[in-house]
Amino acid sequence: MVKAQKLKSAIEDLCLSLHLKSTMAAVLRGSLVTLAKGLNGAWLQRLCTRSLSLTSSQNVLEVPPARADSTFKVTMVPGDGVGPELMTAVKEVFKAADVPVEFEEFHLSEVQNMASEEKLDEVLASMKNNRVAIKGKIHTPMEYKGELASYEMRLRRKLDLFANVVHVNSLPGYSTRHNNLDLVIIREQTEGEYSSLEHESVSGVVECLKIITRVKSRRIAKFAFDYATKKGRSKVTAVHKANIMKLGDGLFLQCCAEIAELYPKIKYENIIIDNCCMQLVQNPYQFDVLVMPNLYGNIIDNLAAGLVGGAGVVPGESFSAEYAVFETGARHPFAQAVGRNIANPTAMLLSASNMLRHLNLEYHANMVSEAVKKVIKQGKVRTSDLGGYASSEEFTRAVIANLAF
Amino acid sequence: MAGNVWRSTVPRVMGAIKTQTPQPRTFSRGIQTVTLIPGDGIGPEISTAVMKIFEAAKAPIQWEERNVTAIKGPGGKWMIPPEAKESMDKNKIGLKGPLKTPIAAGHPSMNLLLRKTFDLYANVRPCVSIEGYKTPYTDVDLVTIRENTEGEYSGIEHLIVDGVVQSIKLITEDASRRIAEYAFEYAKNNQRNSVTAVHKANIMRMSDGLFLRKCREVAENFKDVKFTEMYLDTVCLNMVQDPSQFDVLVMPNLYGDILSDLCAGLIGGLGVTPSGNIGANGVAIFESVHGTAPDIAGKDLANPTALLLSAVMMLRHMGLHSYAKKIETACFDTIRDKKVLTKDLGGNSKCSEFTADICKRVQDME
């Protein structure tokens, strides 16, 4: 496109300088353009872009404009359940949109004895190399052999993915009981109740430790306030249960309050978790950014996802100081839907779009997210969780058809 | 010699006849005494309202009012006043209004004291959508049963080093079994079809795993009640999308706290939600879970619905189903009519007017 235009303008200049009559010039222009389009060689482009002066015979190469010059490498871990199907959707959309991203796939699973340390190390090495990943949910079975921590937890700890951000936005065109929601939920992901430190001290009595540290609480609070500042949000609410767990959640709350003093422009509040749940179902508009420890984050992520349409529509991401992992907001493997082609790819596609934005590929990111939102707004092609009858493949094809170049 | 044997068997036989096995509560004959704890703030007004309504319905209940402000017993331990304790031990059934927990009073919260004194191990909260009080969720009909003595609220916390705090969550076999048994019995006695155990055994594999195992074992003895298990996050996700799929939910302490408040939010908040605490030795205390609302105390603006519905729950627990149905229907009819609603329900009538309307309906139903 761009080359043809440049060719045209160059020929026009040439014609003008030769003072050709308009009709003849048009004919000349037309034939030259068709010739150029047919040949489409790099030398012809250079012919157009170089200046028509004597010194230009020195063959100075100019870089072709407006195309990413290399592809980004991204680690992909499809996970269990419907993960592989959703990843297929992402790959198809990326191919159709000509997105310069190359995926390095790893199939990591804890189910059926496929767990192995080498696989985990491979994934970690790839992640450390690429720094960006897109991932499905790795199912954590209830039975355990040896280690109490699941694969996902170990992955998070090794990469230190301490912050999980879930964007809860109502989809235009799909109405639920609460419309026009716009929340961000930030959850500390490495400590808290998920420390997997459990022991049976006496037979019949099991103790599970919940660890809260000042360092990590400060870190997540700072992340929350920085995120709020960057995205122009006005309020951060800390969610806790410090009236019962006075030392643990009390420490978390204290850290949040300390960090809040460094950001005078952002309003800071706190709310108890059970009251927060009640307020979310009665009046969710009073919240803006929520920050909380691990378990409460799990509960509120899922609750808020349910408010806007379920696990199939909410994207989420996990950050560490060096890595970014993109996934769905409510993380469920959805094993009942495997092979039935009914899963909703919206969440994964929106998350993939966020990943492109993170990689500074704004153009492609907007293209993908606009296409997804357009399909949902039109309402003709919807998967069963949004009340429609389309399959995942049909939805993906509709998104591809709506990609606006 | 034979005489000695005879003399030792007779008291034993007499003893066996006297100590009968505890029967299910059927107090349908005679007047039953119930300990009433009015509480603070709006507590006295709503308790009076409930007493008036019960009088209008001619329910066979006699109230014994008691106060529960913490006093320091011998040995420096905080406890509830002995008159309150012996009244509860005698009557076994109690109705409690909202209690104030003063900050920095030196003593733990009153609710905690009551829980420890009577070993109230199960907190039962039935959540039913109220016709006439519109919320976005219209088809809620579930019961949350929460283990109330251990779990994350054991209160065992330590400062390991400066900046690192550890909280211990305790799960025991006995408590898990007890709550599971109560849940299944409740389901059987109240004609509920299924019991769902809510847990996070994929993350807290040992502790919630133990809770889940006990639930599964108890489910074996109750074959006619369907038993399912669901992760906590899946329950939250589905609860806000379609609450009609849940029936009876049983869970440990923290999850129960959060889910029961979530369900209360679905039907309209704490001002219309009943709640009951079941303890060992047949003790049961029914309460309203909202706060004391000191700003409207004494102004006749309070809404007695929560305490009234808790009292209805109490009647059902005691087996007085006809009275329970009468009072509950009267209450729902008044709310549906929307003529005399208190401020929090969207009207601007007084508490006494609301109560009088319900009393009139109850009397008309005779």
PDB file of N, CA and C in Angstrom, chain B residues 108-176:
ATOM      1  N   PRO B 108     -12.994  -9.308  75.523  1.00  0.00           N
ATOM      2  CA  PRO B 108     -13.287  -9.706  74.150  1.00  0.00           C
ATOM      3  C   PRO B 108     -14.747  -9.432  73.810  1.00  0.00           C
ATOM      4  N   SER B 109     -15.080  -9.596  72.533  1.00  0.00           N
ATOM      5  CA  SER B 109     -16.443  -9.251  72.124  1.00  0.00           C
ATOM      6  C   SER B 109     -17.446 -10.170  72.813  1.00  0.00           C
ATOM      7  N   MET B 110     -18.637  -9.642  73.049  1.00  0.00           N
ATOM      8  CA  MET B 110     -19.660 -10.392  73.760  1.00  0.00           C
ATOM      9  C   MET B 110     -20.076 -11.622  72.980  1.00  0.00           C
ATOM     10  N   ASN B 111     -20.125 -11.474  71.651  1.00  0.00           N
ATOM     11  CA  ASN B 111     -20.521 -12.610  70.827  1.00  0.00           C
ATOM     12  C   ASN B 111     -19.538 -13.754  71.011  1.00  0.00           C
ATOM     13  N   LEU B 112     -18.246 -13.400  71.093  1.00  0.00           N
ATOM     14  CA  LEU B 112     -17.228 -14.427  71.272  1.00  0.00           C
ATOM     15  C   LEU B 112     -17.395 -15.111  72.628  1.00  0.00           C
ATOM     16  N   LEU B 113     -17.708 -14.304  73.661  1.00  0.00           N
ATOM     17  CA  LEU B 113     -17.893 -14.861  75.000  1.00  0.00           C
ATOM     18  C   LEU B 113     -19.054 -15.843  75.025  1.00  0.00           C
ATOM     19  N   LEU B 114     -20.167 -15.428  74.408  1.00  0.00           N
ATOM     20  CA  LEU B 114     -21.340 -16.304  74.375  1.00  0.00           C
ATOM     21  C   LEU B 114     -21.019 -17.599  73.652  1.00  0.00           C
ATOM     22  N   ARG B 115     -20.269 -17.438  72.540  1.00  0.00           N
ATOM     23  CA  ARG B 115     -19.933 -18.613  71.744  1.00  0.00           C
ATOM     24  C   ARG B 115     -19.091 -19.597  72.545  1.00  0.00           C
ATOM     25  N   LYS B 116     -18.139 -19.040  73.310  1.00  0.00           N
ATOM     26  CA  LYS B 116     -17.259 -19.923  74.071  1.00  0.00           C
ATOM     27  C   LYS B 116     -18.012 -20.554  75.237  1.00  0.00           C
ATOM     28  N   THR B 117     -18.886 -19.754  75.880  1.00  0.00           N
ATOM     29  CA  THR B 117     -19.574 -20.268  77.067  1.00  0.00           C
ATOM     30  C   THR B 117     -20.485 -21.426  76.715  1.00  0.00           C
ATOM     31  N   PHE B 118     -21.236 -21.291  75.617  1.00  0.00           N
ATOM     32  CA  PHE B 118     -22.205 -22.339  75.308  1.00  0.00           C
ATOM     33  C   PHE B 118     -21.749 -23.260  74.193  1.00  0.00           C
ATOM     34  N   ASP B 119     -20.507 -23.145  73.733  1.00  0.00           N
ATOM     35  CA  ASP B 119     -19.978 -24.001  72.675  1.00  0.00           C
ATOM     36  C   ASP B 119     -20.900 -23.984  71.459  1.00  0.00           C
ATOM     37  N   LEU B 120     -21.182 -22.774  70.963  1.00  0.00           N
ATOM     38  CA  LEU B 120     -22.082 -22.652  69.818  1.00  0.00           C
ATOM     39  C   LEU B 120     -21.290 -22.977  68.564  1.00  0.00           C
ATOM     40  N   TYR B 121     -21.409 -24.216  68.101  1.00  0.00           N
ATOM     41  CA  TYR B 121     -20.521 -24.626  67.030  1.00  0.00           C
ATOM     42  C   TYR B 121     -21.063 -24.407  65.629  1.00  0.00           C
ATOM     43  N   ALA B 122     -22.390 -24.241  65.483  1.00  0.00           N
ATOM     44  CA  ALA B 122     -22.932 -24.094  64.132  1.00  0.00           C
ATOM     45  C   ALA B 122     -23.671 -22.777  64.004  1.00  0.00           C
ATOM     46  N   ASN B 123     -23.369 -22.042  62.950  1.00  0.00           N
ATOM     47  CA  ASN B 123     -24.107 -20.809  62.668  1.00  0.00           C
ATOM     48  C   ASN B 123     -24.936 -21.068  61.416  1.00  0.00           C
ATOM     49  N   VAL B 124     -26.238 -20.938  61.559  1.00  0.00           N
ATOM     50  CA  VAL B 124     -27.142 -21.266  60.453  1.00  0.00           C
ATOM     51  C   VAL B 124     -27.802 -20.005  59.951  1.00  0.00           C
ATOM     52  N   ARG B 125     -27.704 -19.756  58.660  1.00  0.00           N
ATOM     53  CA  ARG B 125     -28.342 -18.556  58.131  1.00  0.00           C
ATOM     54  C   ARG B 125     -29.154 -18.925  56.903  1.00  0.00           C
ATOM     55  N   PRO B 126     -30.474 -19.009  57.031  1.00  0.00           N
ATOM     56  CA  PRO B 126     -31.279 -19.263  55.839  1.00  0.00           C
ATOM     57  C   PRO B 126     -31.507 -17.952  55.089  1.00  0.00           C
ATOM     58  N   CYS B 127     -31.260 -17.966  53.800  1.00  0.00           N
ATOM     59  CA  CYS B 127     -31.434 -16.751  53.011  1.00  0.00           C
ATOM     60  C   CYS B 127     -32.514 -16.998  51.977  1.00  0.00           C
ATOM     61  N   VAL B 128     -33.639 -16.338  52.149  1.00  0.00           N
ATOM     62  CA  VAL B 128     -34.747 -16.498  51.208  1.00  0.00           C
ATOM     63  C   VAL B 128     -35.113 -15.130  50.681  1.00  0.00           C
ATOM     64  N   SER B 129     -35.269 -15.016  49.375  1.00  0.00           N
ATOM     65  CA  SER B 129     -35.635 -13.719  48.793  1.00  0.00           C
ATOM     66  C   SER B 129     -36.963 -13.267  49.344  1.00  0.00           C
ATOM     67  N   ILE B 130     -37.024 -12.005  49.722  1.00  0.00           N
ATOM     68  CA  ILE B 130     -38.266 -11.485  50.301  1.00  0.00           C
ATOM     69  C   ILE B 130     -39.060 -10.809  49.199  1.00  0.00           C
ATOM     70  N   GLU B 131     -40.265 -11.344  48.976  1.00  0.00           N
ATOM     71  CA  GLU B 131     -41.145 -10.712  47.985  1.00  0.00           C
ATOM     72  C   GLU B 131     -41.519  -9.350  48.502  1.00  0.00           C
ATOM     73  N   GLY B 132     -41.372  -8.349  47.708  1.00  0.00           N
ATOM     74  CA  GLY B 132     -41.754  -7.033  48.203  1.00  0.00           C
ATOM     75  C   GLY B 132     -40.540  -6.191  48.516  1.00  0.00           C
ATOM     76  N   TYR B 133     -39.392  -6.813  48.757  1.00  0.00           N
ATOM     77  CA  TYR B 133     -38.169  -6.056  48.931  1.00  0.00           C
ATOM     78  C   TYR B 133     -37.273  -6.436  47.768  1.00  0.00           C
ATOM     79  N   LYS B 134     -37.330  -5.625  46.721  1.00  0.00           N
ATOM     80  CA  LYS B 134     -36.691  -6.025  45.471  1.00  0.00           C
ATOM     81  C   LYS B 134     -35.173  -5.884  45.509  1.00  0.00           C
ATOM     82  N   THR B 135     -34.510  -6.964  45.131  1.00  0.00           N
ATOM     83  CA  THR B 135     -33.071  -6.878  44.902  1.00  0.00           C
ATOM     84  C   THR B 135     -32.843  -7.427  43.496  1.00  0.00           C
ATOM     85  N   PRO B 136     -31.646  -7.260  42.919  1.00  0.00           N
ATOM     86  CA  PRO B 136     -31.435  -7.835  41.589  1.00  0.00           C
ATOM     87  C   PRO B 136     -31.520  -9.362  41.573  1.00  0.00           C
ATOM     88  N   TYR B 137     -31.504  -9.999  42.736  1.00  0.00           N
ATOM     89  CA  TYR B 137     -31.536 -11.456  42.795  1.00  0.00           C
ATOM     90  C   TYR B 137     -32.877 -11.883  43.352  1.00  0.00           C
ATOM     91  N   THR B 138     -33.700 -12.558  42.549  1.00  0.00           N
ATOM     92  CA  THR B 138     -35.057 -12.803  43.007  1.00  0.00           C
ATOM     93  C   THR B 138     -35.342 -14.247  43.389  1.00  0.00           C
ATOM     94  N   ASP B 139     -34.418 -15.160  43.120  1.00  0.00           N
ATOM     95  CA  ASP B 139     -34.790 -16.553  43.372  1.00  0.00           C
ATOM     96  C   ASP B 139     -33.808 -17.218  44.321  1.00  0.00           C
ATOM     97  N   VAL B 140     -33.518 -16.549  45.424  1.00  0.00           N
ATOM     98  CA  VAL B 140     -32.569 -17.097  46.388  1.00  0.00           C
ATOM     99  C   VAL B 140     -33.322 -17.940  47.411  1.00  0.00           C
ATOM    100  N   ASP B 141     -32.873 -19.160  47.647  1.00  0.00           N
ATOM    101  CA  ASP B 141     -33.471 -19.975  48.707  1.00  0.00           C
ATOM    102  C   ASP B 141     -32.412 -20.957  49.157  1.00  0.00           C
ATOM    103  N   LEU B 142     -31.499 -20.485  49.982  1.00  0.00           N
ATOM    104  CA  LEU B 142     -30.441 -21.379  50.416  1.00  0.00           C
ATOM    105  C   LEU B 142     -30.147 -21.181  51.896  1.00  0.00           C
ATOM    106  N   VAL B 143     -29.377 -22.098  52.440  1.00  0.00           N
ATOM    107  CA  VAL B 143     -29.032 -22.047  53.863  1.00  0.00           C
ATOM    108  C   VAL B 143     -27.523 -22.191  53.969  1.00  0.00           C
ATOM    109  N   THR B 144     -26.855 -21.296  54.696  1.00  0.00           N
ATOM    110  CA  THR B 144     -25.417 -21.476  54.891  1.00  0.00           C
ATOM    111  C   THR B 144     -25.191 -21.946  56.319  1.00  0.00           C
ATOM    112  N   ILE B 145     -24.448 -23.032  56.450  1.00  0.00           N
ATOM    113  CA  ILE B 145     -24.139 -23.572  57.772  1.00  0.00           C
ATOM    114  C   ILE B 145     -22.638 -23.455  57.950  1.00  0.00           C
ATOM    115  N   ARG B 146     -22.244 -22.722  58.949  1.00  0.00           N
ATOM    116  CA  ARG B 146     -20.836 -22.393  59.095  1.00  0.00           C
ATOM    117  C   ARG B 146     -20.310 -22.913  60.422  1.00  0.00           C
ATOM    118  N   GLU B 147     -19.153 -23.531  60.350  1.00  0.00           N
ATOM    119  CA  GLU B 147     -18.501 -24.021  61.567  1.00  0.00           C
ATOM    120  C   GLU B 147     -17.996 -22.809  62.324  1.00  0.00           C
ATOM    121  N   ASN B 148     -18.336 -22.704  63.611  1.00  0.00           N
ATOM    122  CA  ASN B 148     -18.115 -21.432  64.288  1.00  0.00           C
ATOM    123  C   ASN B 148     -17.040 -21.434  65.355  1.00  0.00           C
ATOM    124  N   THR B 149     -16.357 -22.551  65.577  1.00  0.00           N
ATOM    125  CA  THR B 149     -15.443 -22.561  66.719  1.00  0.00           C
ATOM    126  C   THR B 149     -13.966 -22.569  66.341  1.00  0.00           C
ATOM    127  N   GLU B 150     -13.619 -23.048  65.137  1.00  0.00           N
ATOM    128  CA  GLU B 150     -12.189 -23.174  64.860  1.00  0.00           C
ATOM    129  C   GLU B 150     -11.897 -22.573  63.501  1.00  0.00           C
ATOM    130  N   GLY B 151     -11.077 -23.201  62.743  1.00  0.00           N
ATOM    131  CA  GLY B 151     -10.747 -22.706  61.412  1.00  0.00           C
ATOM    132  C   GLY B 151      -9.812 -21.514  61.490  1.00  0.00           C
ATOM    133  N   GLU B 152     -10.045 -20.554  60.619  1.00  0.00           N
ATOM    134  CA  GLU B 152      -9.133 -19.420  60.541  1.00  0.00           C
ATOM    135  C   GLU B 152      -9.298 -18.469  61.701  1.00  0.00           C
ATOM    136  N   TYR B 153     -10.411 -18.598  62.417  1.00  0.00           N
ATOM    137  CA  TYR B 153     -10.669 -17.648  63.490  1.00  0.00           C
ATOM    138  C   TYR B 153     -10.235 -18.198  64.837  1.00  0.00           C
ATOM    139  N   SER B 154      -9.256 -19.061  64.827  1.00  0.00           N
ATOM    140  CA  SER B 154      -8.840 -19.630  66.101  1.00  0.00           C
ATOM    141  C   SER B 154      -8.138 -18.587  66.965  1.00  0.00           C
ATOM    142  N   GLY B 155      -7.722 -17.482  66.342  1.00  0.00           N
ATOM    143  CA  GLY B 155      -7.106 -16.415  67.131  1.00  0.00           C
ATOM    144  C   GLY B 155      -5.690 -16.710  67.543  1.00  0.00           C
ATOM    145  N   ILE B 156      -5.060 -17.715  66.915  1.00  0.00           N
ATOM    146  CA  ILE B 156      -3.685 -18.063  67.288  1.00  0.00           C
ATOM    147  C   ILE B 156      -2.768 -17.357  66.309  1.00  0.00           C
ATOM    148  N   GLU B 157      -2.103 -16.329  66.774  1.00  0.00           N
ATOM    149  CA  GLU B 157      -1.211 -15.576  65.893  1.00  0.00           C
ATOM    150  C   GLU B 157       0.111 -15.335  66.597  1.00  0.00           C
ATOM    151  N   HIS B 158       1.191 -15.326  65.819  1.00  0.00           N
ATOM    152  CA  HIS B 158       2.504 -15.041  66.411  1.00  0.00           C
ATOM    153  C   HIS B 158       3.281 -14.101  65.542  1.00  0.00           C
ATOM    154  N   LEU B 159       4.104 -13.289  66.177  1.00  0.00           N
ATOM    155  CA  LEU B 159       5.060 -12.459  65.457  1.00  0.00           C
ATOM    156  C   LEU B 159       6.356 -13.261  65.451  1.00  0.00           C
ATOM    157  N   ILE B 160       6.736 -13.782  64.278  1.00  0.00           N
ATOM    158  CA  ILE B 160       7.894 -14.670  64.241  1.00  0.00           C
ATOM    159  C   ILE B 160       9.183 -13.855  64.353  1.00  0.00           C
ATOM    160  N   VAL B 161       9.370 -12.949  63.376  1.00  0.00           N
ATOM    161  CA  VAL B 161      10.441 -11.962  63.518  1.00  0.00           C
ATOM    162  C   VAL B 161       9.777 -10.639  63.194  1.00  0.00           C
ATOM    163  N   ASP B 162      10.459  -9.553  63.359  1.00  0.00           N
ATOM    164  CA  ASP B 162       9.842  -8.267  63.082  1.00  0.00           C
ATOM    165  C   ASP B 162       9.473  -8.191  61.602  1.00  0.00           C
ATOM    166  N   GLY B 163       8.216  -8.006  61.310  1.00  0.00           N
ATOM    167  CA  GLY B 163       7.791  -7.906  59.924  1.00  0.00           C
ATOM    168  C   GLY B 163       7.239  -9.202  59.344  1.00  0.00           C
ATOM    169  N   VAL B 164       7.232 -10.272  60.100  1.00  0.00           N
ATOM    170  CA  VAL B 164       6.657 -11.531  59.610  1.00  0.00           C
ATOM    171  C   VAL B 164       5.672 -12.029  60.646  1.00  0.00           C
ATOM    172  N   VAL B 165       4.419 -12.179  60.217  1.00  0.00           N
ATOM    173  CA  VAL B 165       3.389 -12.632  61.153  1.00  0.00           C
ATOM    174  C   VAL B 165       2.795 -13.936  60.654  1.00  0.00           C
ATOM    175  N   GLN B 166       2.512 -14.814  61.572  1.00  0.00           N
ATOM    176  CA  GLN B 166       1.923 -16.092  61.190  1.00  0.00           C
ATOM    177  C   GLN B 166       0.601 -16.259  61.912  1.00  0.00           C
ATOM    178  N   SER B 167      -0.414 -16.683  61.141  1.00  0.00           N
ATOM    179  CA  SER B 167      -1.752 -16.924  61.690  1.00  0.00           C
ATOM    180  C   SER B 167      -2.018 -18.399  61.514  1.00  0.00           C
ATOM    181  N   ILE B 168      -2.524 -19.054  62.521  1.00  0.00           N
ATOM    182  CA  ILE B 168      -2.727 -20.489  62.374  1.00  0.00           C
ATOM    183  C   ILE B 168      -4.191 -20.811  62.142  1.00  0.00           C
ATOM    184  N   LYS B 169      -4.445 -21.624  61.136  1.00  0.00           N
ATOM    185  CA  LYS B 169      -5.809 -22.094  60.873  1.00  0.00           C
ATOM    186  C   LYS B 169      -5.870 -23.536  61.349  1.00  0.00           C
ATOM    187  N   LEU B 170      -6.816 -23.781  62.211  1.00  0.00           N
ATOM    188  CA  LEU B 170      -6.896 -25.092  62.852  1.00  0.00           C
ATOM    189  C   LEU B 170      -8.111 -25.852  62.333  1.00  0.00           C
ATOM    190  N   ILE B 171      -7.895 -27.061  61.853  1.00  0.00           N
ATOM    191  CA  ILE B 171      -9.044 -27.877  61.458  1.00  0.00           C
ATOM    192  C   ILE B 171      -8.928 -29.192  62.215  1.00  0.00           C
ATOM    193  N   THR B 172      -9.971 -29.565  62.939  1.00  0.00           N
ATOM    194  CA  THR B 172      -9.919 -30.828  63.676  1.00  0.00           C
ATOM    195  C   THR B 172     -10.986 -31.777  63.152  1.00  0.00           C
ATOM    196  N   GLU B 173     -10.718 -33.046  63.370  1.00  0.00           N
ATOM    197  CA  GLU B 173     -11.634 -34.088  62.919  1.00  0.00           C
ATOM    198  C   GLU B 173     -12.977 -33.957  63.609  1.00  0.00           C
ATOM    199  N   ASP B 174     -12.953 -33.766  64.939  1.00  0.00           N
ATOM    200  CA  ASP B 174     -14.203 -33.749  65.707  1.00  0.00           C
ATOM    201  C   ASP B 174     -15.103 -32.617  65.276  1.00  0.00           C
ATOM    202  N   ALA B 175     -14.541 -31.422  65.180  1.00  0.00           N
ATOM    203  CA  ALA B 175     -15.369 -30.275  64.825  1.00  0.00           C
ATOM    204  C   ALA B 175     -15.931 -30.430  63.420  1.00  0.00           C
ATOM    205  N   SER B 176     -15.103 -30.941  62.498  1.00  0.00           N
ATOM    206  CA  SER B 176     -15.582 -31.114  61.125  1.00  0.00           C
ATOM    207  C   SER B 176     -16.710 -32.133  61.075  1.00  0.00           C
TER     208      SER B 176
END
